Each structure stands twice: as structure tokens, then as C-alpha cells.
Amino acid sequence: MPRSEPDIPKSLADPAALAERRGFIDAPHLRPLRTLARRIATERSAAVPDPDPFDGGVEARLLLLLETPGPAIVRTGIVSRDNPTGTAANLFRFLRAGDIARADTLIWNTVPWVIHVEGALNRTPRRSEQRLAERYLDPLLDCLPHLAVVVLAGRIAGAVREPLERLRPGLPIVAIPHPSPTFVCTSPSVRERILTGFVQARTLLAST
């Protein structure tokens, strides 16, 4: 599959770029993940965005867990560092600065379905939603036979450390602050901690 990786953040704001990306959405490396996404969507009666076909899909060695799809996800229907949001733009820059190969990554959400009523503002997932989401961790991990490290971004993702350790003992886990502009702008140390986490993850990938 041809992959002309974007050089700048927010590239999926361009309708032509989005149409091109969605043209690859049924690629073989995404099919098991999309099957899981459809299962979750059916069981939760809510939309679940697709993973980015320009990322590694089932071949990924790094799983990056964010919180939950934000309201802006309806623009693209894809979980991507190229989405036209501040969080995605920060993620684009941090992953590039950490020198992590795109083909090594899968970006997923800890609560993978859309929890927001149409037109509503973003909100934090409820604890009940987080508990429901934990049941999908095992089938997600089953889709990733080459997984070498998990990066947990933010407090909500950080809460699944214990279930992950129980499901996959010994799997390296790196926790970082959430890349949302709200958090990144609070202190220079936040930016440093995120980048340090991705550098640590890259080192773990290099050792496998």
C-alpha cells in the first residue's frame, strides 16, 4: 500500500487527503481491528472510529492508548495523529520528535466508542464506561502479535495499567501525560515528560 506520510500536522483537514486515507481503510493490516471496532460499536450502540491505515495496524509493536474519541472525530472517522485537532497535532510532533516509526504504531482509545451526545462538549469517561471498556483490552491485544510496548497517555489510559499487567505479564508499559493542548501548555515539564516517554518507548522497541 503506498503511504505518502504527511510532513505537517492536521493534514486530514484537507478533504482530498481524507478521501485518500479512507481509500485504504479496508487494507488487510486493519481488518481484525476494524472487526473488533464493529463489535464494540454493536455492543455499545455507539460509533467507534477506525484506526489509521497509514499506521501499523496489526503489525504494530507500539500501542498508544488515548482516552476516548473526542467530538471532532466525526470529521474523519479515523483515530489519527493527522486529525485536525490540537491533541492530534501535538501527538504528530511528539511521535516525530521521538523518532518512532509510523509503521510501528497503533493509536487506539481506552474507551474506544464515542461517548458524547452529538453537539456536546468533550467530557471525561465515567468510571462505569471505563469498566465496560476493560473487557475489550484482551481482544485488542490478541490483534497485536508483535506488540513490544504500550504507552498510556493521560489519567484515563493510566488506569488500565493493572488490567494490562494482568493480561500480559512482563509487557513494558510507559505512562505519559495526555498530549492535549490543555495539559501540554500547563508547564514545560509536561512536554518534557511526554517526549521522555516516547524516547523510552523507542529504546524498548530497539531492544526487541
mmCIF file of C-alpha atoms in Angstrom:
data_model
loop_
_atom_site.group_PDB
_atom_site.id
_atom_site.type_symbol
_atom_site.label_atom_id
_atom_site.label_comp_id
_atom_site.label_asym_id
_atom_site.label_seq_id
_atom_site.Cartn_x
_atom_site.Cartn_y
_atom_site.Cartn_z
ATOM 1 C CA MET A 1 0.000 0.000 0.000
ATOM 2 C CA PRO A 2 1.507 3.389 -0.924
ATOM 3 C CA ARG A 3 1.989 5.660 2.055
ATOM 4 C CA SER A 4 2.932 9.272 1.408
ATOM 5 C CA GLU A 5 3.419 10.243 5.045
ATOM 6 C CA PRO A 6 2.319 13.807 5.813
ATOM 7 C CA ASP A 7 5.016 16.319 6.690
ATOM 8 C CA ILE A 8 2.796 18.647 8.712
ATOM 9 C CA PRO A 9 0.102 18.206 11.383
ATOM 10 C CA LYS A 10 -3.659 18.323 10.719
ATOM 11 C CA SER A 11 -3.324 17.038 7.136
ATOM 12 C CA LEU A 12 -6.719 15.300 7.334
ATOM 13 C CA ALA A 13 -8.376 18.720 7.365
ATOM 14 C CA ASP A 14 -7.900 18.513 3.578
ATOM 15 C CA PRO A 15 -10.895 16.634 2.073
ATOM 16 C CA ALA A 16 -8.678 15.160 -0.651
ATOM 17 C CA ALA A 17 -6.208 13.814 1.914
ATOM 18 C CA LEU A 18 -9.057 12.353 3.962
ATOM 19 C CA ALA A 19 -10.571 10.702 0.884
ATOM 20 C CA GLU A 20 -7.182 9.191 0.039
ATOM 21 C CA ARG A 21 -6.758 7.870 3.589
ATOM 22 C CA ARG A 22 -10.217 6.336 3.668
ATOM 23 C CA GLY A 23 -9.437 4.655 0.360
ATOM 24 C CA PHE A 24 -7.021 2.414 2.277
ATOM 25 C CA ILE A 25 -9.348 1.718 5.194
ATOM 26 C CA ASP A 26 -10.048 -1.894 4.179
ATOM 27 C CA ALA A 27 -6.362 -2.816 3.935
ATOM 28 C CA PRO A 28 -5.511 -6.286 5.323
ATOM 29 C CA HIS A 29 -3.441 -4.926 8.223
ATOM 30 C CA LEU A 30 -6.566 -3.170 9.579
ATOM 31 C CA ARG A 31 -9.233 -5.832 9.099
ATOM 32 C CA PRO A 32 -9.009 -7.575 12.508
ATOM 33 C CA LEU A 33 -9.019 -4.201 14.259
ATOM 34 C CA ARG A 34 -11.982 -2.971 12.246
ATOM 35 C CA THR A 35 -13.818 -6.198 13.043
ATOM 36 C CA LEU A 36 -13.211 -5.507 16.725
ATOM 37 C CA ALA A 37 -14.321 -1.896 16.271
ATOM 38 C CA ARG A 38 -17.588 -3.039 14.669
ATOM 39 C CA ARG A 39 -18.154 -5.497 17.514
ATOM 40 C CA ILE A 40 -17.673 -2.747 20.083
ATOM 41 C CA ALA A 41 -19.929 -0.386 18.133
ATOM 42 C CA THR A 42 -22.691 -3.006 18.076
ATOM 43 C CA GLU A 43 -22.393 -3.897 21.755
ATOM 44 C CA ARG A 44 -22.184 -0.272 22.922
ATOM 45 C CA SER A 45 -24.639 1.153 20.347
ATOM 46 C CA ALA A 46 -22.165 3.911 19.573
ATOM 47 C CA ALA A 47 -19.723 4.838 16.836
ATOM 48 C CA VAL A 48 -16.153 3.533 17.005
ATOM 49 C CA PRO A 49 -13.672 5.270 14.675
ATOM 50 C CA ASP A 50 -11.320 3.240 12.510
ATOM 51 C CA PRO A 51 -7.568 3.039 13.096
ATOM 52 C CA ASP A 52 -5.382 4.975 10.693
ATOM 53 C CA PRO A 53 -4.403 2.877 7.644
ATOM 54 C CA PHE A 54 -1.097 4.764 7.405
ATOM 55 C CA ASP A 55 -0.147 3.343 10.835
ATOM 56 C CA GLY A 56 0.939 -0.199 11.604
ATOM 57 C CA GLY A 57 -2.409 -1.872 12.289
ATOM 58 C CA VAL A 58 -1.956 -5.469 13.425
ATOM 59 C CA GLU A 59 1.763 -5.239 12.646
ATOM 60 C CA ALA A 60 2.253 -2.514 15.264
ATOM 61 C CA ARG A 61 4.819 -3.012 18.000
ATOM 62 C CA LEU A 62 3.743 0.053 19.988
ATOM 63 C CA LEU A 63 0.184 0.528 21.208
ATOM 64 C CA LEU A 64 -0.632 4.117 22.166
ATOM 65 C CA LEU A 65 -3.775 4.384 24.272
ATOM 66 C CA LEU A 66 -5.506 7.754 24.496
ATOM 67 C CA GLU A 67 -8.767 8.457 26.365
ATOM 68 C CA THR A 68 -11.850 8.361 24.142
ATOM 69 C CA PRO A 69 -12.787 9.746 20.717
ATOM 70 C CA GLY A 70 -13.499 13.465 21.017
ATOM 71 C CA PRO A 71 -16.498 15.168 19.364
ATOM 72 C CA ALA A 72 -14.260 16.228 16.460
ATOM 73 C CA ILE A 73 -13.807 12.588 15.417
ATOM 74 C CA VAL A 74 -16.997 12.823 13.328
ATOM 75 C CA ARG A 75 -14.999 14.903 10.841
ATOM 76 C CA THR A 76 -12.783 11.995 9.812
ATOM 77 C CA GLY A 77 -13.967 8.762 11.474
ATOM 78 C CA ILE A 78 -10.304 7.826 11.990
ATOM 79 C CA VAL A 79 -8.108 7.734 15.094
ATOM 80 C CA SER A 80 -5.066 9.522 13.724
ATOM 81 C CA ARG A 81 -2.171 11.808 14.568
ATOM 82 C CA ASP A 82 -3.194 13.646 11.376
ATOM 83 C CA ASN A 83 -6.651 14.677 12.592
ATOM 84 C CA PRO A 84 -7.414 18.410 12.581
ATOM 85 C CA THR A 85 -7.272 18.816 16.363
ATOM 86 C CA GLY A 86 -4.773 20.260 18.811
ATOM 87 C CA THR A 87 -4.259 16.922 20.534
ATOM 88 C CA ALA A 88 -3.526 15.148 17.243
ATOM 89 C CA ALA A 89 -1.155 17.924 16.179
ATOM 90 C CA ASN A 90 0.782 17.610 19.435
ATOM 91 C CA LEU A 91 0.881 13.842 19.032
ATOM 92 C CA PHE A 92 2.183 14.208 15.473
ATOM 93 C CA ARG A 93 5.055 16.365 16.719
ATOM 94 C CA PHE A 94 5.896 14.235 19.756
ATOM 95 C CA LEU A 95 5.970 10.963 17.806
ATOM 96 C CA ARG A 96 8.181 12.568 15.181
ATOM 97 C CA ALA A 97 10.487 14.065 17.815
ATOM 98 C CA GLY A 98 10.676 10.661 19.499
ATOM 99 C CA ASP A 99 11.736 9.139 16.162
ATOM 100 C CA ILE A 100 9.151 6.360 16.361
ATOM 101 C CA ALA A 101 8.393 4.749 13.011
ATOM 102 C CA ARG A 102 4.808 5.172 11.951
ATOM 103 C CA ALA A 103 4.601 1.534 10.877
ATOM 104 C CA ASP A 104 5.381 0.525 14.469
ATOM 105 C CA THR A 105 2.389 2.307 15.980
ATOM 106 C CA LEU A 106 -1.284 1.745 16.601
ATOM 107 C CA ILE A 107 -3.280 4.588 18.156
ATOM 108 C CA TRP A 108 -6.395 3.398 19.996
ATOM 109 C CA ASN A 109 -8.657 4.771 22.711
ATOM 110 C CA THR A 110 -9.020 3.317 26.199
ATOM 111 C CA VAL A 111 -12.788 3.858 25.876
ATOM 112 C CA PRO A 112 -12.935 3.284 22.117
ATOM 113 C CA TRP A 113 -16.518 4.305 21.402
ATOM 114 C CA VAL A 114 -17.926 7.840 21.123
ATOM 115 C CA ILE A 115 -19.432 8.767 24.500
ATOM 116 C CA HIS A 116 -20.599 12.257 23.567
ATOM 117 C CA VAL A 117 -24.079 13.238 22.522
ATOM 118 C CA GLU A 118 -23.945 14.910 19.132
ATOM 119 C CA GLY A 119 -23.093 18.570 19.545
ATOM 120 C CA ALA A 120 -21.944 18.183 23.141
ATOM 121 C CA LEU A 121 -18.590 19.275 24.506
ATOM 122 C CA ASN A 122 -15.850 16.796 25.312
ATOM 123 C CA ARG A 123 -16.101 15.116 28.708
ATOM 124 C CA THR A 124 -14.136 12.615 30.765
ATOM 125 C CA PRO A 125 -15.343 8.990 30.537
ATOM 126 C CA ARG A 126 -17.325 7.861 33.547
ATOM 127 C CA ARG A 127 -15.928 5.083 35.720
ATOM 128 C CA SER A 128 -18.735 2.796 34.523
ATOM 129 C CA GLU A 129 -17.653 3.410 30.913
ATOM 130 C CA GLN A 130 -14.050 2.706 31.818
ATOM 131 C CA ARG A 131 -15.026 -0.603 33.425
ATOM 132 C CA LEU A 132 -17.029 -1.593 30.350
ATOM 133 C CA ALA A 133 -14.075 -0.738 28.124
ATOM 134 C CA GLU A 134 -11.702 -3.021 30.035
ATOM 135 C CA ARG A 135 -13.405 -6.078 28.551
ATOM 136 C CA TYR A 136 -12.100 -5.073 25.113
ATOM 137 C CA LEU A 137 -8.437 -4.938 26.131
ATOM 138 C CA ASP A 138 -7.836 -8.668 25.719
ATOM 139 C CA PRO A 139 -9.284 -8.913 22.185
ATOM 140 C CA LEU A 140 -7.337 -5.780 21.252
ATOM 141 C CA LEU A 141 -4.084 -7.313 22.469
ATOM 142 C CA ASP A 142 -4.928 -10.511 20.590
ATOM 143 C CA CYS A 143 -4.901 -8.440 17.380
ATOM 144 C CA LEU A 144 -1.293 -7.356 18.024
ATOM 145 C CA PRO A 145 1.036 -10.375 17.889
ATOM 146 C CA HIS A 146 4.189 -8.229 17.629
ATOM 147 C CA LEU A 147 3.379 -5.873 20.500
ATOM 148 C CA ALA A 148 6.511 -4.816 22.414
ATOM 149 C CA VAL A 149 5.403 -1.771 24.432
ATOM 150 C CA VAL A 150 2.250 0.071 25.477
ATOM 151 C CA VAL A 151 2.186 3.837 26.006
ATOM 152 C CA LEU A 152 -0.599 5.114 28.268
ATOM 153 C CA ALA A 153 -1.413 8.776 27.635
ATOM 154 C CA GLY A 154 -3.141 10.546 30.493
ATOM 155 C CA ARG A 155 -5.049 9.600 33.624
ATOM 156 C CA ILE A 156 -7.842 7.566 31.999
ATOM 157 C CA ALA A 157 -5.418 5.448 29.986
ATOM 158 C CA GLY A 158 -3.166 5.160 33.025
ATOM 159 C CA ALA A 159 -5.971 3.417 34.902
ATOM 160 C CA VAL A 160 -5.677 0.337 32.678
ATOM 161 C CA ARG A 161 -2.098 -0.402 33.713
ATOM 162 C CA GLU A 162 -3.213 -3.047 36.209
ATOM 163 C CA PRO A 163 -5.559 -4.872 33.773
ATOM 164 C CA LEU A 164 -2.800 -4.800 31.133
ATOM 165 C CA GLU A 165 -0.251 -6.218 33.544
ATOM 166 C CA ARG A 166 -2.686 -8.960 34.460
ATOM 167 C CA LEU A 167 -3.460 -9.802 30.827
ATOM 168 C CA ARG A 168 0.140 -9.578 29.544
ATOM 169 C CA PRO A 169 2.619 -10.019 32.410
ATOM 170 C CA GLY A 170 6.004 -8.567 31.554
ATOM 171 C CA LEU A 171 4.782 -6.359 28.708
ATOM 172 C CA PRO A 172 6.591 -2.997 29.068
ATOM 173 C CA ILE A 173 4.267 -0.079 29.851
ATOM 174 C CA VAL A 174 5.217 3.596 29.638
ATOM 175 C CA ALA A 175 2.970 6.294 31.131
ATOM 176 C CA ILE A 176 2.973 9.849 29.765
ATOM 177 C CA PRO A 177 0.780 12.930 30.259
ATOM 178 C CA HIS A 178 -2.066 13.395 27.812
ATOM 179 C CA PRO A 179 -0.935 15.355 24.709
ATOM 180 C CA SER A 180 -3.971 17.665 24.790
ATOM 181 C CA PRO A 181 -3.035 21.357 24.490
ATOM 182 C CA THR A 182 -4.845 21.872 27.796
ATOM 183 C CA PHE A 183 -2.197 19.789 29.560
ATOM 184 C CA VAL A 184 0.830 20.498 27.390
ATOM 185 C CA CYS A 185 0.524 24.238 27.930
ATOM 186 C CA THR A 186 0.351 23.999 31.726
ATOM 187 C CA SER A 187 4.087 23.550 32.201
ATOM 188 C CA PRO A 188 7.261 22.955 30.161
ATOM 189 C CA SER A 189 7.786 19.810 32.231
ATOM 190 C CA VAL A 190 4.698 18.210 30.652
ATOM 191 C CA ARG A 191 6.218 18.460 27.197
ATOM 192 C CA GLU A 192 9.488 17.043 28.524
ATOM 193 C CA ARG A 193 7.739 14.109 30.214
ATOM 194 C CA ILE A 194 5.848 13.217 27.036
ATOM 195 C CA LEU A 195 8.962 13.299 24.899
ATOM 196 C CA THR A 196 10.943 11.355 27.510
ATOM 197 C CA GLY A 197 8.231 8.692 27.490
ATOM 198 C CA PHE A 198 8.344 8.300 23.723
ATOM 199 C CA VAL A 199 12.138 8.126 23.753
ATOM 200 C CA GLN A 200 11.869 5.386 26.385
ATOM 201 C CA ALA A 201 9.365 3.549 24.195
ATOM 202 C CA ARG A 202 11.674 3.863 21.177
ATOM 203 C CA THR A 203 14.512 2.385 23.238
ATOM 204 C CA LEU A 204 12.306 -0.553 24.189
ATOM 205 C CA LEU A 205 11.401 -1.106 20.550
ATOM 206 C CA ALA A 206 15.051 -1.062 19.579
ATOM 207 C CA SER A 207 15.820 -3.778 22.108
ATOM 208 C CA THR A 208 13.312 -6.256 20.655
#
